[in-house]
PDB file of C-alpha atoms in Angstrom:
ATOM      1  CA  MET A  42       1.029   9.894 -25.078  1.00 73.00           C
ATOM      2  CA  HIS A  43       1.122   6.511 -23.146  1.00 88.00           C
ATOM      3  CA  TYR A  44       4.276   4.557 -23.220  1.00 87.00           C
ATOM      4  CA  PRO A  45       5.483   1.424 -21.548  1.00 92.00           C
ATOM      5  CA  LEU A  46       7.514   1.887 -18.337  1.00 91.00           C
ATOM      6  CA  ARG A  47      10.925   0.582 -18.955  1.00 85.00           C
ATOM      7  CA  GLU A  48      12.217   0.750 -15.291  1.00 86.00           C
ATOM      8  CA  GLU A  49      13.998  -2.264 -13.944  1.00 85.00           C
ATOM      9  CA  PRO A  50      12.788  -3.756 -11.489  1.00 89.00           C
ATOM     10  CA  HIS A  51       9.238  -2.821 -12.671  1.00 93.00           C
ATOM     11  CA  PRO A  52       7.136  -1.723  -9.670  1.00 96.00           C
ATOM     12  CA  LEU A  53       4.068  -3.669 -10.831  1.00 96.00           C
ATOM     13  CA  VAL A  54       6.028  -6.773 -11.541  1.00 95.00           C
ATOM     14  CA  ARG A  55       7.924  -6.725  -8.444  1.00 94.00           C
ATOM     15  CA  LYS A  56       4.734  -6.228  -6.322  1.00 93.00           C
ATOM     16  CA  MET A  57       2.734  -8.871  -8.220  1.00 92.00           C
ATOM     17  CA  GLU A  58       5.699 -11.479  -7.703  1.00 91.00           C
ATOM     18  CA  SER A  59       5.415 -10.817  -3.924  1.00 87.00           C
ATOM     19  CA  ILE A  60       2.020 -12.744  -3.894  1.00 82.00           C
ATOM     20  CA  VAL A  61       2.139 -14.915  -7.084  1.00 84.00           C
ATOM     21  CA  ASP A  62       4.654 -16.590  -9.371  1.00 89.00           C
ATOM     22  CA  LEU A  63       4.617 -14.990 -12.900  1.00 93.00           C
ATOM     23  CA  ALA A  64       5.328 -16.719 -16.208  1.00 95.00           C
ATOM     24  CA  ALA A  65       7.771 -15.024 -18.621  1.00 95.00           C
ATOM     25  CA  ASP A  66       5.013 -13.884 -21.050  1.00 96.00           C
ATOM     26  CA  GLU A  67       3.015 -12.534 -18.117  1.00 96.00           C
ATOM     27  CA  ARG A  68       5.959 -10.530 -16.821  1.00 95.00           C
ATOM     28  CA  GLU A  69       6.591  -9.100 -20.250  1.00 95.00           C
ATOM     29  CA  SER A  70       2.917  -8.151 -20.794  1.00 96.00           C
ATOM     30  CA  LEU A  71       2.990  -6.261 -17.397  1.00 96.00           C
ATOM     31  CA  ARG A  72       6.236  -4.404 -18.327  1.00 95.00           C
ATOM     32  CA  ALA A  73       4.524  -3.418 -21.606  1.00 95.00           C
ATOM     33  CA  LEU A  74       1.621  -1.947 -20.290  1.00 96.00           C
ATOM     34  CA  PRO A  75       1.297   1.742 -21.683  1.00 97.00           C
ATOM     35  CA  MET A  76       0.781   4.258 -19.158  1.00 97.00           C
ATOM     36  CA  LEU A  77       0.946   8.134 -18.631  1.00 97.00           C
ATOM     37  CA  VAL A  78       3.480   8.947 -15.964  1.00 97.00           C
ATOM     38  CA  ARG A  79       3.053  11.988 -13.781  1.00 97.00           C
ATOM     39  CA  GLU A  80       4.891  13.518 -10.954  1.00 97.00           C
ATOM     40  CA  ILE A  81       2.419  14.320  -7.955  1.00 98.00           C
ATOM     41  CA  GLY A  82       3.154  16.428  -4.898  1.00 97.00           C
ATOM     42  CA  PRO A  83       2.417  15.437  -1.299  1.00 97.00           C
ATOM     43  CA  ASP A  84      -1.074  15.699  -0.091  1.00 95.00           C
ATOM     44  CA  GLN A  85      -2.399  16.045  -3.753  1.00 97.00           C
ATOM     45  CA  ASP A  86      -5.448  13.925  -4.662  1.00 97.00           C
ATOM     46  CA  ILE A  87      -5.108  11.457  -7.527  1.00 97.00           C
ATOM     47  CA  VAL A  88      -8.746  10.607  -7.765  1.00 97.00           C
ATOM     48  CA  ARG A  89     -11.637  11.975  -5.757  1.00 96.00           C
ATOM     49  CA  GLU A  90     -14.845  10.699  -4.410  1.00 96.00           C
ATOM     50  CA  GLY A  91     -17.585  11.068  -7.118  1.00 96.00           C
ATOM     51  CA  ASP A  92     -15.075  10.810  -9.999  1.00 96.00           C
ATOM     52  CA  ARG A  93     -16.011   8.251 -12.771  1.00 96.00           C
ATOM     53  CA  PRO A  94     -12.354   7.497 -13.970  1.00 95.00           C
ATOM     54  CA  SER A  95     -11.636   5.878 -17.165  1.00 96.00           C
ATOM     55  CA  GLN A  96      -8.029   4.945 -15.945  1.00 97.00           C
ATOM     56  CA  SER A  97      -6.534   3.385 -12.888  1.00 97.00           C
ATOM     57  CA  CYS A  98      -3.355   4.606 -11.069  1.00 97.00           C
ATOM     58  CA  LEU A  99      -0.373   2.603 -10.334  1.00 98.00           C
ATOM     59  CA  ILE A 100       1.919   3.923  -7.656  1.00 98.00           C
ATOM     60  CA  LEU A 101       5.477   4.066  -9.073  1.00 97.00           C
ATOM     61  CA  GLU A 102       7.320   5.893  -6.417  1.00 97.00           C
ATOM     62  CA  GLY A 103       6.122   7.181  -2.973  1.00 97.00           C
ATOM     63  CA  ILE A 104       3.358   6.314  -0.661  1.00 98.00           C
ATOM     64  CA  ALA A 105      -0.419   7.071  -1.327  1.00 98.00           C
ATOM     65  CA  SER A 106      -3.432   6.805   0.955  1.00 98.00           C
ATOM     66  CA  ARG A 107      -7.035   6.102   0.351  1.00 96.00           C
ATOM     67  CA  TYR A 108      -9.219   8.172   2.878  1.00 97.00           C
ATOM     68  CA  LYS A 109     -12.767   9.518   3.526  1.00 95.00           C
ATOM     69  CA  LEU A 110     -13.640  12.820   5.210  1.00 92.00           C
ATOM     70  CA  ALA A 111     -16.182  12.713   7.972  1.00 86.00           C
ATOM     71  CA  GLY A 112     -17.872  15.714   9.706  1.00 79.00           C
ATOM     72  CA  GLU A 113     -16.017  18.806   9.611  1.00 75.00           C
ATOM     73  CA  SER A 114     -13.216  17.625   7.154  1.00 68.00           C
ATOM     74  CA  ARG A 115     -11.993  15.052   9.633  1.00 88.00           C
ATOM     75  CA  ARG A 116      -9.913  12.621   7.820  1.00 93.00           C
ATOM     76  CA  GLN A 117     -10.048   8.787   8.173  1.00 96.00           C
ATOM     77  CA  ILE A 118      -7.144   7.201   6.418  1.00 97.00           C
ATOM     78  CA  LEU A 119      -8.402   3.733   5.158  1.00 96.00           C
ATOM     79  CA  ALA A 120      -5.115   2.282   3.748  1.00 97.00           C
ATOM     80  CA  PHE A 121      -1.643   3.212   2.758  1.00 98.00           C
ATOM     81  CA  HIS A 122      -0.473   2.175  -0.812  1.00 98.00           C
ATOM     82  CA  ILE A 123       3.108   1.333  -1.665  1.00 98.00           C
ATOM     83  CA  PRO A 124       4.960   1.060  -5.024  1.00 97.00           C
ATOM     84  CA  GLY A 125       3.479  -1.438  -7.359  1.00 97.00           C
ATOM     85  CA  GLU A 126      -0.023  -1.260  -6.038  1.00 97.00           C
ATOM     86  CA  ILE A 127      -3.070   0.089  -7.897  1.00 97.00           C
ATOM     87  CA  PRO A 128      -5.420   1.761  -5.149  1.00 96.00           C
ATOM     88  CA  ASP A 129      -8.439   2.267  -7.438  1.00 95.00           C
ATOM     89  CA  LEU A 130      -8.485  -1.105  -9.437  1.00 94.00           C
ATOM     90  CA  GLN A 131     -12.084  -1.625  -8.269  1.00 91.00           C
ATOM     91  CA  CYS A 132     -13.093   1.101 -10.618  1.00 92.00           C
ATOM     92  CA  LEU A 133     -13.008  -1.279 -13.351  1.00 92.00           C
ATOM     93  CA  HIS A 134     -16.117  -2.719 -12.016  1.00 91.00           C
ATOM     94  CA  LEU A 135     -17.421   0.043  -9.652  1.00 91.00           C
ATOM     95  CA  ARG A 136     -17.447   3.024 -11.890  1.00 89.00           C
ATOM     96  CA  THR A 137     -18.007   5.842  -9.266  1.00 95.00           C
ATOM     97  CA  MET A 138     -15.298   6.465  -6.712  1.00 96.00           C
ATOM     98  CA  ASP A 139     -16.737   6.261  -3.126  1.00 95.00           C
ATOM     99  CA  HIS A 140     -13.496   7.648  -1.459  1.00 96.00           C
ATOM    100  CA  ASP A 141     -10.444   9.763  -2.298  1.00 97.00           C
ATOM    101  CA  VAL A 142      -6.969   8.560  -3.037  1.00 98.00           C
ATOM    102  CA  ALA A 143      -4.000  11.073  -2.508  1.00 98.00           C
ATOM    103  CA  MET A 144      -0.316  11.006  -2.411  1.00 98.00           C
ATOM    104  CA  VAL A 145       1.137  11.179   1.139  1.00 97.00           C
ATOM    105  CA  THR A 146       4.677  11.853  -0.103  1.00 97.00           C
ATOM    106  CA  ALA A 147       5.798  13.338  -3.397  1.00 97.00           C
ATOM    107  CA  GLY A 148       5.934  10.580  -6.082  1.00 97.00           C
ATOM    108  CA  ARG A 149       5.237   9.255  -9.551  1.00 97.00           C
ATOM    109  CA  VAL A 150       2.105   7.741 -10.597  1.00 98.00           C
ATOM    110  CA  GLY A 151       1.282   5.841 -13.823  1.00 98.00           C
ATOM    111  CA  PHE A 152      -2.140   6.182 -15.131  1.00 98.00           C
ATOM    112  CA  ILE A 153      -3.494   3.094 -17.231  1.00 98.00           C
ATOM    113  CA  GLN A 154      -6.497   3.227 -19.259  1.00 97.00           C
ATOM    114  CA  HIS A 155      -9.218   0.749 -18.191  1.00 97.00           C
ATOM    115  CA  ARG A 156      -9.565  -0.703 -21.693  1.00 97.00           C
ATOM    116  CA  VAL A 157      -5.746  -1.562 -21.559  1.00 97.00           C
ATOM    117  CA  LEU A 158      -6.203  -3.304 -18.298  1.00 97.00           C
ATOM    118  CA  GLU A 159      -9.340  -5.072 -19.507  1.00 97.00           C
ATOM    119  CA  ASP A 160      -7.358  -6.306 -22.650  1.00 97.00           C
ATOM    120  CA  LEU A 161      -4.546  -7.502 -20.565  1.00 97.00           C
ATOM    121  CA  MET A 162      -6.851  -9.624 -18.342  1.00 96.00           C
ATOM    122  CA  ALA A 163      -8.549 -10.977 -21.318  1.00 97.00           C
ATOM    123  CA  ARG A 164      -5.186 -12.064 -22.806  1.00 96.00           C
ATOM    124  CA  HIS A 165      -3.848 -13.392 -19.499  1.00 96.00           C
ATOM    125  CA  PRO A 166      -6.472 -14.993 -17.227  1.00 95.00           C
ATOM    126  CA  ARG A 167      -3.778 -15.607 -14.529  1.00 93.00           C
ATOM    127  CA  ILE A 168      -3.109 -11.877 -14.384  1.00 95.00           C
ATOM    128  CA  ALA A 169      -6.743 -11.212 -14.069  1.00 95.00           C
ATOM    129  CA  GLY A 170      -6.774 -13.803 -11.220  1.00 93.00           C
ATOM    130  CA  SER A 171      -3.908 -11.996  -9.626  1.00 92.00           C
ATOM    131  CA  PHE A 172      -5.612  -8.679  -9.670  1.00 94.00           C
ATOM    132  CA  TRP A 173      -8.607 -10.280  -7.996  1.00 93.00           C
ATOM    133  CA  ARG A 174      -6.426 -11.727  -5.379  1.00 92.00           C
ATOM    134  CA  GLU A 175      -4.848  -8.386  -4.881  1.00 92.00           C
ATOM    135  CA  THR A 176      -8.297  -6.698  -4.062  1.00 92.00           C
ATOM    136  CA  LEU A 177      -9.041  -9.646  -1.738  1.00 94.00           C
ATOM    137  CA  ILE A 178      -5.925  -8.979   0.105  1.00 93.00           C
ATOM    138  CA  ASP A 179      -6.834  -5.368   0.352  1.00 94.00           C
ATOM    139  CA  ALA A 180     -10.129  -6.302   1.924  1.00 94.00           C
ATOM    140  CA  ALA A 181      -8.315  -8.713   4.314  1.00 96.00           C
ATOM    141  CA  THR A 182      -6.055  -5.971   5.365  1.00 96.00           C
ATOM    142  CA  PHE A 183      -8.947  -3.646   5.875  1.00 95.00           C
ATOM    143  CA  ARG A 184     -10.483  -6.231   8.135  1.00 96.00           C
ATOM    144  CA  GLU A 185      -7.332  -6.394  10.214  1.00 96.00           C
ATOM    145  CA  TRP A 186      -7.265  -2.620  10.537  1.00 95.00           C
ATOM    146  CA  MET A 187     -10.855  -2.779  11.805  1.00 95.00           C
ATOM    147  CA  VAL A 188     -10.007  -5.387  14.389  1.00 95.00           C
ATOM    148  CA  GLY A 189      -7.098  -3.053  15.509  1.00 94.00           C
ATOM    149  CA  MET A 190      -9.193   0.081  15.823  1.00 93.00           C
ATOM    150  CA  GLY A 191     -12.097  -1.872  17.584  1.00 93.00           C
ATOM    151  CA  ARG A 192     -10.126  -4.125  19.982  1.00 91.00           C
ATOM    152  CA  ARG A 193      -6.446  -3.195  20.345  1.00 95.00           C
ATOM    153  CA  LYS A 194      -4.880  -0.831  22.565  1.00 96.00           C
ATOM    154  CA  ALA A 195      -3.007   2.197  21.282  1.00 96.00           C
ATOM    155  CA  LEU A 196       0.410   0.734  21.707  1.00 98.00           C
ATOM    156  CA  SER A 197      -0.707  -2.752  20.142  1.00 98.00           C
ATOM    157  CA  ARG A 198      -2.204  -0.809  17.098  1.00 97.00           C
ATOM    158  CA  MET A 199       1.008   0.967  16.456  1.00 98.00           C
ATOM    159  CA  ALA A 200       3.259  -2.100  16.906  1.00 98.00           C
ATOM    160  CA  HIS A 201       0.997  -3.870  14.439  1.00 98.00           C
ATOM    161  CA  PHE A 202       0.996  -1.091  11.959  1.00 98.00           C
ATOM    162  CA  PHE A 203       4.847  -0.908  11.866  1.00 98.00           C
ATOM    163  CA  CYS A 204       5.177  -4.794  11.427  1.00 98.00           C
ATOM    164  CA  GLU A 205       2.529  -4.518   8.538  1.00 98.00           C
ATOM    165  CA  MET A 206       4.290  -1.809   6.775  1.00 98.00           C
ATOM    166  CA  TYR A 207       7.720  -3.380   7.178  1.00 98.00           C
ATOM    167  CA  ALA A 208       6.450  -6.760   6.043  1.00 97.00           C
ATOM    168  CA  ARG A 209       4.719  -5.179   2.865  1.00 96.00           C
ATOM    169  CA  LEU A 210       7.883  -3.097   1.864  1.00 96.00           C
ATOM    170  CA  ASP A 211      10.211  -5.933   2.654  1.00 96.00           C
ATOM    171  CA  ALA A 212       8.240  -8.137   0.237  1.00 93.00           C
ATOM    172  CA  ILE A 213       8.883  -5.735  -2.583  1.00 94.00           C
ATOM    173  CA  GLY A 214      12.692  -5.497  -1.853  1.00 94.00           C
ATOM    174  CA  MET A 215      12.562  -2.119  -0.092  1.00 96.00           C
ATOM    175  CA  ALA A 216      13.999  -3.466   3.301  1.00 96.00           C
ATOM    176  CA  ALA A 217      17.717  -3.340   4.204  1.00 95.00           C
ATOM    177  CA  ASP A 218      19.279  -4.257   7.497  1.00 93.00           C
ATOM    178  CA  GLY A 219      16.066  -3.934   9.217  1.00 95.00           C
ATOM    179  CA  THR A 220      15.112  -0.421   7.762  1.00 98.00           C
ATOM    180  CA  VAL A 221      12.412   0.553   5.343  1.00 98.00           C
ATOM    181  CA  PRO A 222      11.531   3.895   3.958  1.00 97.00           C
ATOM    182  CA  LEU A 223       8.394   5.089   5.850  1.00 97.00           C
ATOM    183  CA  PRO A 224       7.879   8.988   5.395  1.00 97.00           C
ATOM    184  CA  ILE A 225       4.567   9.131   7.212  1.00 97.00           C
ATOM    185  CA  THR A 226       3.915  11.786   9.806  1.00 96.00           C
ATOM    186  CA  GLN A 227       2.437  11.280  13.283  1.00 96.00           C
ATOM    187  CA  GLU A 228      -0.594  13.081  12.051  1.00 96.00           C
ATOM    188  CA  GLU A 229      -1.042  10.605   9.213  1.00 97.00           C
ATOM    189  CA  ILE A 230      -0.611   7.693  11.681  1.00 97.00           C
ATOM    190  CA  GLY A 231      -3.112   9.020  13.990  1.00 97.00           C
ATOM    191  CA  ASP A 232      -5.584   9.353  11.109  1.00 97.00           C
ATOM    192  CA  ALA A 233      -5.011   5.941  10.078  1.00 97.00           C
ATOM    193  CA  LEU A 234      -5.176   4.217  13.540  1.00 97.00           C
ATOM    194  CA  GLY A 235      -8.005   6.303  15.022  1.00 94.00           C
ATOM    195  CA  LEU A 236      -5.496   7.726  17.700  1.00 95.00           C
ATOM    196  CA  SER A 237      -5.184  11.253  19.080  1.00 94.00           C
ATOM    197  CA  ALA A 238      -1.813  13.175  18.750  1.00 94.00           C
ATOM    198  CA  VAL A 239      -1.111  12.586  22.490  1.00 96.00           C
ATOM    199  CA  HIS A 240      -1.522   8.671  22.103  1.00 95.00           C
ATOM    200  CA  VAL A 241       0.540   8.550  18.982  1.00 97.00           C
ATOM    201  CA  ASN A 242       3.408  10.374  20.553  1.00 96.00           C
ATOM    202  CA  ARG A 243       3.081   8.372  23.736  1.00 97.00           C
ATOM    203  CA  SER A 244       3.039   5.072  21.912  1.00 98.00           C
ATOM    204  CA  LEU A 245       5.941   6.091  19.780  1.00 97.00           C
ATOM    205  CA  GLN A 246       7.903   6.987  22.849  1.00 97.00           C
ATOM    206  CA  GLU A 247       7.217   3.644  24.531  1.00 98.00           C
ATOM    207  CA  LEU A 248       8.197   1.621  21.444  1.00 98.00           C
ATOM    208  CA  ARG A 249      11.433   3.622  21.267  1.00 97.00           C
ATOM    209  CA  GLY A 250      11.977   3.297  25.027  1.00 97.00           C
ATOM    210  CA  GLN A 251      11.767  -0.480  24.837  1.00 97.00           C
ATOM    211  CA  SER A 252      14.259  -0.437  22.051  1.00 98.00           C
ATOM    212  CA  LEU A 253      11.932  -1.917  19.588  1.00 98.00           C
ATOM    213  CA  ILE A 254      12.055   0.596  16.882  1.00 98.00           C
ATOM    214  CA  MET A 255      13.740   3.715  15.547  1.00 97.00           C
ATOM    215  CA  VAL A 256      11.588   6.187  13.494  1.00 96.00           C
ATOM    216  CA  GLY A 257      13.028   9.387  12.033  1.00 93.00           C
ATOM    217  CA  ARG A 258      13.898  11.181   8.793  1.00 93.00           C
ATOM    218  CA  GLY A 259      11.399   9.200   6.783  1.00 95.00           C
ATOM    219  CA  ARG A 260      12.615   5.842   7.826  1.00 97.00           C
ATOM    220  CA  LEU A 261      11.542   2.937  10.142  1.00 98.00           C
ATOM    221  CA  THR A 262      13.998   0.509  11.719  1.00 98.00           C
ATOM    222  CA  ILE A 263      12.818  -2.520  13.609  1.00 98.00           C
ATOM    223  CA  LEU A 264      15.310  -3.443  16.336  1.00 98.00           C
ATOM    224  CA  ASP A 265      13.335  -6.422  17.884  1.00 98.00           C
ATOM    225  CA  TRP A 266      11.043  -7.898  15.456  1.00 97.00           C
ATOM    226  CA  GLU A 267       9.595 -10.822  17.745  1.00 97.00           C
ATOM    227  CA  ALA A 268       9.014  -8.374  20.694  1.00 98.00           C
ATOM    228  CA  LEU A 269       7.300  -5.823  18.437  1.00 98.00           C
ATOM    229  CA  ALA A 270       5.262  -8.448  16.707  1.00 98.00           C
ATOM    230  CA  ALA A 271       4.077  -9.918  20.009  1.00 98.00           C
ATOM    231  CA  ILE A 272       3.014  -6.423  21.338  1.00 98.00           C
ATOM    232  CA  GLY A 273       1.119  -5.821  18.031  1.00 98.00           C
ATOM    233  CA  GLU A 274      -0.391  -9.308  17.794  1.00 97.00           C
ATOM    234  CA  PHE A 275       0.892  -9.368  14.449  1.00 97.00           C
ATOM    235  CA  GLU A 276       0.446 -12.685  12.343  1.00 96.00           C
ATOM    236  CA  PRO A 277       1.025 -11.879   8.612  1.00 95.00           C
ATOM    237  CA  THR A 278      -1.270 -14.544   7.143  1.00 95.00           C
ATOM    238  CA  TYR A 279      -3.774 -11.954   6.060  1.00 96.00           C
ATOM    239  CA  LEU A 280      -1.294 -10.324   3.730  1.00 95.00           C
ATOM    240  CA  HIS A 281      -0.813 -13.638   1.791  1.00 91.00           C
ATOM    241  CA  LEU A 282       2.752 -13.113   0.858  1.00 87.00           C
ATOM    242  CA  HIS A 283       5.104 -15.710  -0.477  1.00 71.00           C
ATOM    243  CA  ALA A 284       6.719 -17.517   2.520  1.00 50.00           C
ATOM    244  CA  SER A 285      10.043 -16.863   0.909  1.00 43.00           C
ATOM    245  CA  GLU A 286       9.435 -13.173   0.907  1.00 49.00           C
ATOM    246  CA  MET A 287       8.864 -12.810   4.573  1.00 50.00           C
ATOM    247  CA  GLY A 288      11.686 -11.416   6.659  1.00 49.00           C
ATOM    248  CA  ARG A 289      14.018 -11.009   3.750  1.00 47.00           C
ATOM    249  CA  GLY A 290      15.350  -7.697   4.903  1.00 55.00           C
ATOM    250  CA  ARG A 291      15.554  -8.423   8.524  1.00 56.00           C
TER     251      ARG A 291
END
């Protein structure tokens, strides 16, 4: 059975309000979306390349990734997704998945039927516009990652990555005293940034050595935001967050 999610704060509402102002009726319609909630373990696929899903997945808890396999099962992580995001929203229009989506950590996922999302967007054009805006932000983020992989050195890539993840988690209220949950392994960071294990470890040690970050036990603490952002050439315009949301947890 599919039921509305009664959690407060609702992950989808919280995420949408990080990029757009919602009216009361829009907020209530998002809360009322019926979904099937499932617990999914780490490294388990949610949807696979070649699937033709009739539902989309909303990340409720944990972190997910979209990825592709190249050659002999070499993984390239294309994006990380946090609570409130719908990684496969494009399947409303692109009916066949051209990549995989998996949980990085253990977490909960809400599955929402496409017909339900289509009805929601027909009743609330501003929500439809917000979903479209979210897919455009995904594309902007992907462009920024491509610039990083093509033109930034390893240390700069990693600094930029930590700034981005902090900013996104901060915007949905998951930052406190300069710290966010970030239970991502060094291997996963390497697969996302196109870095070898040696480069990942060396860059982490350098950022720690400069007293810019602390990483461990699934958490990231940024000790010097300005210096880290300068090394990573991080400018958050591409995330299109509300100005009031930026830096709330620092």
